[in-house]
Every structure is written in C-alpha cells, then in structure tokens.
Amino acid sequence: MRHTPLLLTVFLAAAPLAARAQGILDPQGPVAAGERQILFNSLGIMLAIVIPTIVAILAVGFWYRASNSRARYLPDFNHSDRLEVLVWSIPLMTVLLVGGVAWLGAHELDPRKALPSNVKPVTVQVVSLDWKWLFIYPDEGIASVNHLTIPVGRPVSFELTSAGVMNSFFVPQLGGQIYTMSGMLTRLQLQADHAGTYRGMSAQFSGDGFADMHFDVDAVEAGNFAHWVETARSKGSSLDASTYAHLSKPSAGIAPVTYRAVTPGLFGSILAAEQQHEDICTRTSMRAER
C-alpha cells in the first residue's frame, strides 16, 4: 500500500500516451486530423461551462464557511435577474458554439467529399464478411483479405458494402468510421500522410468472430505500392465467383491473403445479390404481416 500513490501517478501519466498510440489523438491523415481538431474545439468550448461551475462550487463553499462572519444568510432570497442571465447565457452559448463546430465539421469532413489532391485517388471496394474484410482494387485487378495497402499522400476512395450483418469500418489514425450494410453502398475518403502500419478494425459487434475482425493498413511510398501490386499479380489464386462463395462462409481468424486477379464486376455482383436478397426478405415480411 505504501507504493499506491506512486503507482497511481505513473498510471495517470501513462494513460494519455496509451490513448495516443494507434488512436484518434495520433492522426496520420487529413481526415483524422480534422476529426481531432473538432474534438479539441468541442472540449475547449464545453470547459467554458465546466470550469466556472467547479470554481463557483469551491468559491461558494469557501465563502459560506462557518468561520466567515461576513457571509450573510438570506432565507427570503428567491430570484435574481443577473443570476438568471448568467445561468442561461453560458449553456446557451455552449450549445450554439458546439453545434456550429459540429455543423461545419460535418460538411468539411463529409465522407463522400473528395479530398483535395493533384493525383487520381486509389479506388478500394470493401466487403465486410463474417468475420473478415475483403478489399478489392478494381483498377489494379487484385484483391486482399484482412490486409490493406495504400500509397502515402494519395487519396483513397472507398466503396463499402456488407455481405452479412451490419458492420463498421474504422481506421482510427486515418479517420472515418462508417457503416457497411447489406444491399447498400456507402462511401469514404481517406488519406495517409506518413508511411507506417495502422490498425483497422470493426467498430460494430457482429457475432462470434467480431474480436478477429481487424486488419493492418500499410501506408507505403508510391514506388513500393506499385511493387506490391506487381507482386500480388504474380502469385496466388484468382478471386472468382466460386472462390468468393467459399470465402463468404462464416470464419474467423483468417490470415491475410492476396488474389492475383479478380473477376470484373464482382463487387457489383455482391451488391446486387444482397439487394435482391433484401427485396425478397422485405416482400416475405410484408406477406407475413398481412
């Protein structure tokens, strides 16, 4: 017990570092940096009401202590226009300012909004499966499972859907958590400004294998990205309809794998099949309700 204060001090000092590592407080791209700025701005605005409230509580307790003979007890006091203005104006300004920050940020960081760049974005089609992630590079004609490679300094345009239950795609250091839904297409724009390996994950509980739905994002220089594409094209198997049918079966803890070729239009076929399945389920449900 003698070392408890020391251990507590060490823990409190290390906590911010743990939160920063591989998290939203350590952004590695413009979207994540913008999201962190919104977080800091909102926090600063809300502290404008939190800090004065704490100070007021301490001040009132100190002023009305038993030993202070100057403090007056006013049992008949019930209203003050000045206090009313003070009590309501600060929360109102807080709500307006936080709302303004959120509104501006929502438009500036719209996931469908293209990132400013002089180079063409890399298109990646994402399919969340039970319980793994499929990444298709339509322009390069390759695909990978549970591993994503992107070039540094070049926007990445994601098209996302789900071939199972609803899920959530999230790379904290690059920003942009977005849902994947069966039969629906969502879009997301991200960019890595620095080379490195970043952790991606599912942020939506989706069943038994949810804990294994994570992947590494390797942000590499343009030359290394081109080399990775050529290497992927030279080995491995092709991702066709039969391979996808096997891949889509529920499984967890799948090791990363690449496919040297992808059947053209596979992503669209997956999306269309899920839309048809959703339509059938909807019609069946409507008949049952009748």
Tab-separated table of C-alpha atoms in Angstrom:
chain	number	residue	atom	x	y	z
A	1	MET	CA	0.000	0.000	0.000
A	2	ARG	CA	2.960	2.317	0.515
A	3	HIS	CA	3.567	2.422	-3.227
A	4	THR	CA	-0.079	3.065	-4.180
A	5	PRO	CA	0.321	6.866	-4.695
A	6	LEU	CA	3.416	6.307	-6.832
A	7	LEU	CA	1.712	3.653	-8.953
A	8	LEU	CA	-1.335	5.873	-9.370
A	9	THR	CA	0.871	8.752	-10.512
A	10	VAL	CA	2.639	6.542	-13.053
A	11	PHE	CA	-0.699	5.225	-14.338
A	12	LEU	CA	-2.166	8.707	-14.767
A	13	ALA	CA	0.984	9.883	-16.543
A	14	ALA	CA	0.990	6.903	-18.919
A	15	ALA	CA	-2.736	6.985	-19.699
A	16	PRO	CA	-2.510	9.834	-22.263
A	17	LEU	CA	0.356	8.061	-24.023
A	18	ALA	CA	-1.660	4.845	-24.238
A	19	ALA	CA	-4.635	6.741	-25.630
A	20	ARG	CA	-2.440	8.496	-28.187
A	21	ALA	CA	-0.761	5.372	-29.569
A	22	GLN	CA	-2.688	3.920	-32.528
A	23	GLY	CA	-5.659	6.151	-31.687
A	24	ILE	CA	-7.572	9.211	-32.806
A	25	LEU	CA	-5.212	11.503	-30.868
A	26	ASP	CA	-2.354	10.478	-33.172
A	27	PRO	CA	-3.744	11.336	-36.636
A	28	GLN	CA	-1.785	10.288	-39.710
A	29	GLY	CA	-4.014	11.824	-42.362
A	30	PRO	CA	-6.073	14.959	-43.083
A	31	VAL	CA	-9.416	13.413	-42.133
A	32	ALA	CA	-8.213	12.147	-38.760
A	33	ALA	CA	-6.501	15.491	-38.104
A	34	GLY	CA	-9.764	17.305	-38.816
A	35	GLU	CA	-11.680	14.995	-36.502
A	36	ARG	CA	-9.159	15.553	-33.713
A	37	GLN	CA	-9.487	19.312	-34.167
A	38	ILE	CA	-13.267	19.044	-33.806
A	39	LEU	CA	-12.770	17.023	-30.625
A	40	PHE	CA	-10.390	19.600	-29.152
A	41	ASN	CA	-12.600	22.534	-30.175
A	42	SER	CA	-15.682	20.929	-28.628
A	43	LEU	CA	-13.771	20.085	-25.462
A	44	GLY	CA	-12.496	23.644	-25.118
A	45	ILE	CA	-15.984	25.087	-25.591
A	46	MET	CA	-17.538	22.729	-23.034
A	47	LEU	CA	-14.817	23.519	-20.499
A	48	ALA	CA	-16.134	27.092	-20.591
A	49	ILE	CA	-19.100	25.892	-18.540
A	50	VAL	CA	-17.418	23.064	-16.630
A	51	ILE	CA	-14.515	25.078	-15.189
A	52	PRO	CA	-16.613	28.081	-13.990
A	53	THR	CA	-19.093	25.678	-12.393
A	54	ILE	CA	-16.360	23.893	-10.445
A	55	VAL	CA	-14.792	27.218	-9.431
A	56	ALA	CA	-18.199	28.551	-8.324
A	57	ILE	CA	-18.842	25.476	-6.168
A	58	LEU	CA	-15.481	25.865	-4.447
A	59	ALA	CA	-15.975	29.633	-4.045
A	60	VAL	CA	-19.440	29.257	-2.510
A	61	GLY	CA	-18.210	26.583	-0.126
A	62	PHE	CA	-15.287	28.771	0.920
A	63	TRP	CA	-17.316	31.966	1.296
A	64	TYR	CA	-20.102	30.398	3.342
A	65	ARG	CA	-17.809	28.533	5.701
A	66	ALA	CA	-18.739	28.705	9.388
A	67	SER	CA	-15.813	30.957	10.307
A	68	ASN	CA	-16.681	33.701	7.787
A	69	SER	CA	-18.646	36.326	9.694
A	70	ARG	CA	-19.112	38.462	6.574
A	71	ALA	CA	-21.227	35.833	4.793
A	72	ARG	CA	-24.932	36.650	5.042
A	73	TYR	CA	-27.718	34.089	5.142
A	74	LEU	CA	-30.708	35.258	3.075
A	75	PRO	CA	-33.614	32.849	3.660
A	76	ASP	CA	-36.055	35.019	1.681
A	77	PHE	CA	-33.908	35.215	-1.489
A	78	ASN	CA	-35.706	33.606	-4.471
A	79	HIS	CA	-34.793	35.468	-7.658
A	80	SER	CA	-32.057	37.483	-9.354
A	81	ASP	CA	-32.186	38.765	-12.912
A	82	ARG	CA	-28.406	38.840	-13.083
A	83	LEU	CA	-28.119	35.221	-11.976
A	84	GLU	CA	-30.825	34.189	-14.452
A	85	VAL	CA	-28.902	35.786	-17.320
A	86	LEU	CA	-25.641	34.205	-16.166
A	87	VAL	CA	-27.124	30.745	-15.591
A	88	TRP	CA	-28.827	30.581	-19.000
A	89	SER	CA	-26.439	32.517	-21.243
A	90	ILE	CA	-23.353	30.331	-20.733
A	91	PRO	CA	-25.097	26.989	-21.521
A	92	LEU	CA	-26.877	28.611	-24.477
A	93	MET	CA	-23.613	29.898	-25.917
A	94	THR	CA	-22.029	26.499	-25.320
A	95	VAL	CA	-24.780	24.714	-27.246
A	96	LEU	CA	-24.599	27.218	-30.110
A	97	LEU	CA	-20.811	27.028	-30.394
A	98	VAL	CA	-20.629	23.225	-30.163
A	99	GLY	CA	-23.458	22.980	-32.687
A	100	GLY	CA	-21.592	25.317	-35.023
A	101	VAL	CA	-18.398	23.288	-34.744
A	102	ALA	CA	-20.320	20.074	-35.425
A	103	TRP	CA	-22.194	21.572	-38.400
A	104	LEU	CA	-19.073	22.963	-40.035
A	105	GLY	CA	-17.113	19.777	-39.347
A	106	ALA	CA	-19.868	17.562	-40.737
A	107	HIS	CA	-19.745	19.409	-44.051
A	108	GLU	CA	-15.969	19.753	-44.191
A	109	LEU	CA	-15.402	16.059	-43.401
A	110	ASP	CA	-18.319	14.643	-45.371
A	111	PRO	CA	-17.224	11.034	-46.087
A	112	ARG	CA	-18.401	11.353	-49.699
A	113	LYS	CA	-16.474	14.576	-50.308
A	114	ALA	CA	-13.349	14.097	-52.406
A	115	LEU	CA	-10.091	15.086	-50.746
A	116	PRO	CA	-8.115	17.857	-52.484
A	117	SER	CA	-5.297	16.315	-54.495
A	118	ASN	CA	-3.490	16.572	-57.818
A	119	VAL	CA	-3.407	12.798	-58.291
A	120	LYS	CA	-6.163	10.328	-59.035
A	121	PRO	CA	-7.472	8.534	-55.931
A	122	VAL	CA	-6.951	4.824	-55.440
A	123	THR	CA	-10.309	3.055	-55.515
A	124	VAL	CA	-10.822	0.281	-52.981
A	125	GLN	CA	-14.047	-1.706	-52.779
A	126	VAL	CA	-14.669	-3.071	-49.289
A	127	VAL	CA	-16.899	-6.009	-48.385
A	128	SER	CA	-17.434	-6.905	-44.736
A	129	LEU	CA	-17.910	-10.639	-44.354
A	130	ASP	CA	-18.428	-12.937	-41.368
A	131	TRP	CA	-15.804	-12.289	-39.878
A	132	LYS	CA	-13.218	-10.790	-42.185
A	133	TRP	CA	-12.636	-7.897	-44.552
A	134	LEU	CA	-12.350	-8.216	-48.329
A	135	PHE	CA	-10.573	-5.406	-50.186
A	136	ILE	CA	-10.884	-5.242	-53.978
A	137	TYR	CA	-8.704	-2.943	-56.094
A	138	PRO	CA	-10.752	-2.685	-59.324
A	139	ASP	CA	-8.239	-0.552	-61.234
A	140	GLU	CA	-5.332	-2.831	-60.324
A	141	GLY	CA	-7.355	-6.034	-60.752
A	142	ILE	CA	-6.255	-7.561	-57.439
A	143	ALA	CA	-7.775	-8.174	-54.012
A	144	SER	CA	-6.736	-8.914	-50.454
A	145	VAL	CA	-8.297	-10.223	-47.264
A	146	ASN	CA	-7.622	-8.739	-43.824
A	147	HIS	CA	-4.817	-6.570	-45.177
A	148	LEU	CA	-4.928	-3.190	-46.891
A	149	THR	CA	-2.035	-1.490	-48.684
A	150	ILE	CA	-2.312	2.148	-49.775
A	151	PRO	CA	0.126	4.747	-51.163
A	152	VAL	CA	1.260	7.652	-48.989
A	153	GLY	CA	-0.008	11.108	-49.936
A	154	ARG	CA	-2.642	9.821	-52.341
A	155	PRO	CA	-6.374	9.843	-51.540
A	156	VAL	CA	-8.145	6.521	-51.244
A	157	SER	CA	-11.773	6.344	-52.311
A	158	PHE	CA	-13.600	3.534	-50.528
A	159	GLU	CA	-16.837	1.958	-51.712
A	160	LEU	CA	-18.240	-0.190	-48.929
A	161	THR	CA	-20.954	-2.781	-48.504
A	162	SER	CA	-21.687	-5.847	-46.404
A	163	ALA	CA	-22.345	-9.425	-47.419
A	164	GLY	CA	-23.606	-10.264	-43.947
A	165	VAL	CA	-24.766	-8.345	-40.929
A	166	MET	CA	-24.298	-4.620	-40.482
A	167	ASN	CA	-20.714	-3.692	-39.655
A	168	SER	CA	-18.498	-0.637	-39.175
A	169	PHE	CA	-15.195	0.122	-40.916
A	170	PHE	CA	-12.748	2.103	-38.795
A	171	VAL	CA	-9.067	3.050	-39.051
A	172	PRO	CA	-8.621	5.398	-36.043
A	173	GLN	CA	-5.386	7.073	-37.167
A	174	LEU	CA	-6.746	7.802	-40.643
A	175	GLY	CA	-10.257	8.754	-39.519
A	176	GLY	CA	-13.685	7.973	-40.796
A	177	GLN	CA	-15.744	5.337	-39.077
A	178	ILE	CA	-18.522	4.334	-41.461
A	179	TYR	CA	-21.106	1.578	-41.568
A	180	THR	CA	-21.342	-1.227	-44.090
A	181	MET	CA	-24.837	-2.554	-44.755
A	182	SER	CA	-26.164	-5.421	-46.793
A	183	GLY	CA	-27.511	-4.317	-50.160
A	184	MET	CA	-26.350	-0.728	-49.651
A	185	LEU	CA	-23.315	1.253	-50.789
A	186	THR	CA	-21.513	3.755	-48.577
A	187	ARG	CA	-18.511	5.880	-49.491
A	188	LEU	CA	-15.490	7.108	-47.586
A	189	GLN	CA	-12.440	9.196	-48.488
A	190	LEU	CA	-9.189	8.753	-46.545
A	191	GLN	CA	-5.521	9.551	-46.983
A	192	ALA	CA	-2.310	8.642	-45.163
A	193	ASP	CA	0.257	11.421	-44.975
A	194	HIS	CA	3.009	9.309	-43.445
A	195	ALA	CA	4.334	5.834	-44.121
A	196	GLY	CA	3.553	3.278	-41.454
A	197	THR	CA	1.302	0.446	-40.392
A	198	TYR	CA	-2.044	1.449	-38.916
A	199	ARG	CA	-4.611	-0.720	-37.214
A	200	GLY	CA	-8.033	-1.119	-38.763
A	201	MET	CA	-10.974	-2.751	-37.078
A	202	SER	CA	-14.661	-3.418	-36.929
A	203	ALA	CA	-16.374	-0.974	-34.573
A	204	GLN	CA	-19.713	-2.804	-34.671
A	205	PHE	CA	-20.381	-6.020	-32.754
A	206	SER	CA	-21.294	-8.612	-35.368
A	207	GLY	CA	-21.259	-12.017	-33.721
A	208	ASP	CA	-18.879	-14.712	-32.550
A	209	GLY	CA	-15.888	-13.713	-34.686
A	210	PHE	CA	-16.154	-9.975	-34.055
A	211	ALA	CA	-12.936	-9.871	-31.995
A	212	ASP	CA	-10.952	-11.142	-35.001
A	213	MET	CA	-12.301	-8.552	-37.450
A	214	HIS	CA	-9.175	-6.419	-37.529
A	215	PHE	CA	-6.605	-5.722	-40.219
A	216	ASP	CA	-3.387	-3.811	-40.842
A	217	VAL	CA	-3.217	-0.831	-43.162
A	218	ASP	CA	0.237	-0.468	-44.703
A	219	ALA	CA	0.833	3.051	-45.998
A	220	VAL	CA	3.830	2.882	-48.339
A	221	GLU	CA	5.569	5.155	-50.821
A	222	ALA	CA	4.260	5.210	-54.400
A	223	GLY	CA	7.083	3.031	-55.716
A	224	ASN	CA	6.553	0.443	-53.002
A	225	PHE	CA	2.825	0.420	-53.692
A	226	ALA	CA	3.443	-0.281	-57.385
A	227	HIS	CA	5.857	-3.051	-56.403
A	228	TRP	CA	3.270	-4.565	-54.052
A	229	VAL	CA	0.676	-4.546	-56.841
A	230	GLU	CA	3.047	-6.295	-59.244
A	231	THR	CA	3.976	-8.861	-56.596
A	232	ALA	CA	0.310	-9.563	-55.862
A	233	ARG	CA	-0.368	-10.058	-59.579
A	234	SER	CA	2.418	-12.607	-59.897
A	235	LYS	CA	1.319	-15.120	-57.292
A	236	GLY	CA	-1.683	-16.546	-55.529
A	237	SER	CA	-5.066	-17.570	-56.838
A	238	SER	CA	-7.818	-15.662	-58.594
A	239	LEU	CA	-10.925	-14.340	-56.881
A	240	ASP	CA	-13.857	-15.569	-58.937
A	241	ALA	CA	-17.434	-16.448	-58.035
A	242	SER	CA	-16.605	-19.892	-56.648
A	243	THR	CA	-13.652	-18.596	-54.608
A	244	TYR	CA	-15.815	-15.812	-53.232
A	245	ALA	CA	-18.574	-18.277	-52.321
A	246	HIS	CA	-16.072	-20.215	-50.223
A	247	LEU	CA	-14.601	-17.031	-48.740
A	248	SER	CA	-18.009	-15.680	-47.745
A	249	LYS	CA	-18.728	-18.614	-45.447
A	250	PRO	CA	-18.521	-17.631	-41.750
A	251	SER	CA	-14.968	-17.991	-40.447
A	252	ALA	CA	-12.732	-16.108	-38.026
A	253	GLY	CA	-9.027	-15.550	-37.566
A	254	ILE	CA	-8.261	-15.721	-41.284
A	255	ALA	CA	-4.628	-14.977	-42.155
A	256	PRO	CA	-4.068	-12.142	-44.666
A	257	VAL	CA	-4.095	-13.298	-48.277
A	258	THR	CA	-3.920	-11.637	-51.697
A	259	TYR	CA	-5.538	-12.601	-55.006
A	260	ARG	CA	-3.671	-12.025	-58.257
A	261	ALA	CA	-6.830	-11.410	-60.270
A	262	VAL	CA	-10.459	-10.518	-59.637
A	263	THR	CA	-13.465	-11.278	-61.805
A	264	PRO	CA	-14.551	-7.918	-63.294
A	265	GLY	CA	-17.729	-6.604	-61.705
A	266	LEU	CA	-17.515	-8.903	-58.677
A	267	PHE	CA	-18.220	-6.089	-56.230
A	268	GLY	CA	-21.278	-5.022	-58.203
A	269	SER	CA	-22.498	-8.619	-58.281
A	270	ILE	CA	-22.138	-8.878	-54.498
A	271	LEU	CA	-24.047	-5.635	-54.033
A	272	ALA	CA	-26.809	-6.656	-56.461
A	273	ALA	CA	-27.172	-10.106	-54.875
A	274	GLU	CA	-27.556	-8.591	-51.422
A	275	GLN	CA	-30.088	-6.060	-52.729
A	276	GLN	CA	-32.114	-8.875	-54.288
A	277	HIS	CA	-31.933	-10.829	-51.034
A	278	GLU	CA	-33.130	-7.783	-49.092
A	279	ASP	CA	-36.053	-7.313	-51.513
A	280	ILE	CA	-37.104	-10.944	-51.096
A	281	CYS	CA	-36.929	-10.669	-47.303
A	282	THR	CA	-38.966	-7.450	-47.382
A	283	ARG	CA	-41.706	-8.955	-49.560
A	284	THR	CA	-41.830	-12.088	-47.401
A	285	SER	CA	-42.130	-9.985	-44.259
A	286	MET	CA	-44.934	-7.890	-45.770
A	287	ARG	CA	-46.880	-11.019	-46.724
A	288	ALA	CA	-46.447	-12.421	-43.222
A	289	GLU	CA	-47.792	-9.202	-41.684
A	290	ARG	CA	-50.929	-9.444	-43.800
